[in-house]
PDB file of C-alpha atoms in Angstrom:
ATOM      1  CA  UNK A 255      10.099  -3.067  23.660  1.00 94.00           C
ATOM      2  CA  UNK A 256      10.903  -4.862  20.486  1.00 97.00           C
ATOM      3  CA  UNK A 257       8.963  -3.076  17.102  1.00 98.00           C
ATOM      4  CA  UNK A 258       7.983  -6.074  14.360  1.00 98.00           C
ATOM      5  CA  UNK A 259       7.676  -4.947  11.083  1.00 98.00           C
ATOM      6  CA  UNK A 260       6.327  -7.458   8.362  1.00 98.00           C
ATOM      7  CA  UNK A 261       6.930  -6.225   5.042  1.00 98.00           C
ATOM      8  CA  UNK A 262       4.986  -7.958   2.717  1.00 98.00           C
ATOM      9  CA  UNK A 263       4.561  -8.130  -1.256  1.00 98.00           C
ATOM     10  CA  UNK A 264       1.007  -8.773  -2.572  1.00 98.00           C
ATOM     11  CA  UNK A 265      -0.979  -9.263  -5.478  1.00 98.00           C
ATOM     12  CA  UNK A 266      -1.403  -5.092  -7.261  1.00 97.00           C
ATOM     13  CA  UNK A 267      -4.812  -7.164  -8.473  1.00 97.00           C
ATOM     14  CA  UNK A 268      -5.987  -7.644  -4.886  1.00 97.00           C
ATOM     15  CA  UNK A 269      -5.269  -4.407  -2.834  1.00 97.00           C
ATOM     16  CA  UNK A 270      -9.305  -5.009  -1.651  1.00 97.00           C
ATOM     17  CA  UNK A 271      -8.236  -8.107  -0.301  1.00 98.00           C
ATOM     18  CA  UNK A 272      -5.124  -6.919   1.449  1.00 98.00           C
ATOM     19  CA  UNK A 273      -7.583  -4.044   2.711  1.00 98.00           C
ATOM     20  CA  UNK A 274      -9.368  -6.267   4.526  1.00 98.00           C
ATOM     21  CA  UNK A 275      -6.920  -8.656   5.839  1.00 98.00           C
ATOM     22  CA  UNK A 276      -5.531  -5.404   7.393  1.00 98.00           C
ATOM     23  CA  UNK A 277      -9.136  -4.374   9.000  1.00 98.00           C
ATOM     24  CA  UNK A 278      -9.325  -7.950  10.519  1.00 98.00           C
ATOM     25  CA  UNK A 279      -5.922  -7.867  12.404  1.00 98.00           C
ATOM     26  CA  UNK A 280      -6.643  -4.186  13.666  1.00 97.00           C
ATOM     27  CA  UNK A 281      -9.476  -5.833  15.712  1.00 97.00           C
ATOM     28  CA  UNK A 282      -7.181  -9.122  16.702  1.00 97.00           C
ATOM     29  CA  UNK A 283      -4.255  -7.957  17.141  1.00 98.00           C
ATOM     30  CA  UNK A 284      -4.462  -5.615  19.985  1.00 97.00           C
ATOM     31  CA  UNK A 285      -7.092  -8.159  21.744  1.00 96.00           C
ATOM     32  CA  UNK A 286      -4.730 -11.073  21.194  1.00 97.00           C
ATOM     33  CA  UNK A 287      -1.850  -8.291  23.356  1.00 96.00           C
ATOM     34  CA  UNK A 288       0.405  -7.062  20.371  1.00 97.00           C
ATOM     35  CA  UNK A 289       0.157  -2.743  20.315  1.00 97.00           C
ATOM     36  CA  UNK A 290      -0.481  -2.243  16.947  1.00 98.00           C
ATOM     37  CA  UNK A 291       0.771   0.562  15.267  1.00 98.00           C
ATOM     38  CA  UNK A 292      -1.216  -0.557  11.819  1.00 98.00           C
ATOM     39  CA  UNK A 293      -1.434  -1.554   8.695  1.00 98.00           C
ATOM     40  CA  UNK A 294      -0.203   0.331   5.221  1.00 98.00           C
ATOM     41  CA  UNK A 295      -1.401  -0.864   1.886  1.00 97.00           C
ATOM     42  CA  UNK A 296       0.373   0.630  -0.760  1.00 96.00           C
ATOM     43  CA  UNK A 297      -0.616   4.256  -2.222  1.00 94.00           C
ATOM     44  CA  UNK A 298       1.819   6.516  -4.536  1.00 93.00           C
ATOM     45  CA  UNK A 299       4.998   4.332  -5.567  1.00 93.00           C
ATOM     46  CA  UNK A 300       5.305   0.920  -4.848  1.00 94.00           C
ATOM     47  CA  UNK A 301       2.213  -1.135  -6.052  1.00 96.00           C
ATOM     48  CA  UNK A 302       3.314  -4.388  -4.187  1.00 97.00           C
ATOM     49  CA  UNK A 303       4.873  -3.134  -1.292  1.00 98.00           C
ATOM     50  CA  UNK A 304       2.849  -3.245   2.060  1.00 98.00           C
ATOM     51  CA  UNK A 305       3.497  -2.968   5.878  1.00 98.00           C
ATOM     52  CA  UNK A 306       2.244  -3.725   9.147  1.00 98.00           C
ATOM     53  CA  UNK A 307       3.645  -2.751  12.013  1.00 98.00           C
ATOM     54  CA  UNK A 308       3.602  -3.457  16.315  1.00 98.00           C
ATOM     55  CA  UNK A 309       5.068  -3.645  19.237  1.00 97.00           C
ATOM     56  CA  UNK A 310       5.538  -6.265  21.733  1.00 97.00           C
ATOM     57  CA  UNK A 311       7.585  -6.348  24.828  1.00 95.00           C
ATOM     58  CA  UNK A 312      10.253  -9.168  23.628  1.00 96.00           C
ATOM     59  CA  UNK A 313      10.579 -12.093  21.777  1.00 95.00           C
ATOM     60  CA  UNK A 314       9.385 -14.351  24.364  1.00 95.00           C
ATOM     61  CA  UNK A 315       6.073 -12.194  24.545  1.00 95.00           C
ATOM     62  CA  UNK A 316       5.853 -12.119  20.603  1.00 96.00           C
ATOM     63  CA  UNK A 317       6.090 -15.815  20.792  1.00 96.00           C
ATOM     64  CA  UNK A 318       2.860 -15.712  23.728  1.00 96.00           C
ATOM     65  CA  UNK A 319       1.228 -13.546  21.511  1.00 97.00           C
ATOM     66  CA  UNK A 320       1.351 -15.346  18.057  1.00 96.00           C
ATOM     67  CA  UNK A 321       0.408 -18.801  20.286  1.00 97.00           C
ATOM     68  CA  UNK A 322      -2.657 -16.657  21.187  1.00 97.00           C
ATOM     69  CA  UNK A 323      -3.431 -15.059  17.510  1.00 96.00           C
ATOM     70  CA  UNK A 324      -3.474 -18.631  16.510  1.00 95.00           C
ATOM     71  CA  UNK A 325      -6.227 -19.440  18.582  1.00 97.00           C
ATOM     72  CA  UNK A 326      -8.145 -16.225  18.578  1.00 98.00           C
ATOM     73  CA  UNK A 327     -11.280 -17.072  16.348  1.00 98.00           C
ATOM     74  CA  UNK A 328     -10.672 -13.968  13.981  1.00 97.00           C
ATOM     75  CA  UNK A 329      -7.154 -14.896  13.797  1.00 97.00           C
ATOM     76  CA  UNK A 330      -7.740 -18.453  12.570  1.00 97.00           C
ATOM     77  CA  UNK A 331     -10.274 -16.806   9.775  1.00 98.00           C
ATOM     78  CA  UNK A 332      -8.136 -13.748   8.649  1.00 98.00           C
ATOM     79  CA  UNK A 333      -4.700 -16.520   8.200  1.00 96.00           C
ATOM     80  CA  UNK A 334      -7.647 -18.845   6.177  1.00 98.00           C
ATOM     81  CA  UNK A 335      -8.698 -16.060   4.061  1.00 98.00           C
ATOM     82  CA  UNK A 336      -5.354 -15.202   3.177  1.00 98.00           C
ATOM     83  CA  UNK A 337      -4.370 -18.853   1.980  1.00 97.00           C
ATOM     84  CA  UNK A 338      -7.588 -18.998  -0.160  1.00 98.00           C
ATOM     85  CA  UNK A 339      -7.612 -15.693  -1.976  1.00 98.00           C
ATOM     86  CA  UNK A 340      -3.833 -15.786  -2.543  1.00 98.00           C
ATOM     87  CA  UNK A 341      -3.258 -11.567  -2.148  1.00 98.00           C
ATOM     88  CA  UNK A 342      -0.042 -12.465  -0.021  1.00 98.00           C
ATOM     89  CA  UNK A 343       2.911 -13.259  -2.722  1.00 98.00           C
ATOM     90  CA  UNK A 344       5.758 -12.555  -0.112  1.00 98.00           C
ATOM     91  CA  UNK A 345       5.637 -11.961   4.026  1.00 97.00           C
ATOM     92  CA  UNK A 346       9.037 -10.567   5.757  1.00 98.00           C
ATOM     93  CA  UNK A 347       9.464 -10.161   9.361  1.00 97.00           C
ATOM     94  CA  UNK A 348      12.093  -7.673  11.094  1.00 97.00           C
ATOM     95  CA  UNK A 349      12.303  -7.263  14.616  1.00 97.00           C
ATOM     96  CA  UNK A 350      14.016  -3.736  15.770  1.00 98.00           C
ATOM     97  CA  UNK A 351      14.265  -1.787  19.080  1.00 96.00           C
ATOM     98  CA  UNK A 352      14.450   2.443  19.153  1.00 93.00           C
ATOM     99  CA  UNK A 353      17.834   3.945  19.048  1.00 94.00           C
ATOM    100  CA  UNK A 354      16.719   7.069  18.901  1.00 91.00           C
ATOM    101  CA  UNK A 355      14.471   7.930  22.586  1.00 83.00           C
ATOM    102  CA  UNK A 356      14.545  10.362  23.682  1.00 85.00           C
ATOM    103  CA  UNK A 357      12.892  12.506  21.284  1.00 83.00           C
ATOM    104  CA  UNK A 358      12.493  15.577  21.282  1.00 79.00           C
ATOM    105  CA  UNK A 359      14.798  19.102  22.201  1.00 74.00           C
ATOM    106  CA  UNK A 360      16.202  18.541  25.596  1.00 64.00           C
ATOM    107  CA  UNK A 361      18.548  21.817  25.424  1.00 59.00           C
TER     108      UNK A 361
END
């Protein structure tokens, strides 16, 4: 299980915007077969600084999955929306895997 986070630097001017975008890939996302942990616009801190976050099982299925978000109605709309309004200054994607499992106290 591979965890993709895309760090991404937006507009302070359009947080709505980025609000949005975010509510659109919570619906497409999972039906398109990514497990998405969600989307975190920015709060205290940071005003530019945003995050989205899922799992996939590897990079072969990430690549299955983006083929599919591509053609996922929703999908298509939410990447044309962000092109026209411009909210998205700067998009970074990480791919990491858990070091830490398992959690917990196993004493």
């Amino acid at each position: 299980m591979l965890t993709c986070i895309i760090r991404y630097h937006i507009d302070p001017t359009k947080k709505a915007q980025f609000e949005e975008y975010s509510r659109n890939w919570g619906r497409a996302i999972p039906r398109c077969g990514a497990d998405l942990i969600g989307y975190y616009a920015p709060h205290e801190g940071s005003s530019t600084l945003a995050y989205g976050i899922y799992n996939v099982a590897s990079l072969s299925g990430y690549e299955a999955y983006r083929a599919r978000l591509a053609a996922d109605p929703l999908g298509r709309e939410n990447y044309e929306f962000a092109q026209k309004e411009k909210f998205l200054l700067r998009e970074d994607r990480t791919f990491l895997k858990l070091a830490s499992a398992p959690h917990g106290n196993s004493a």
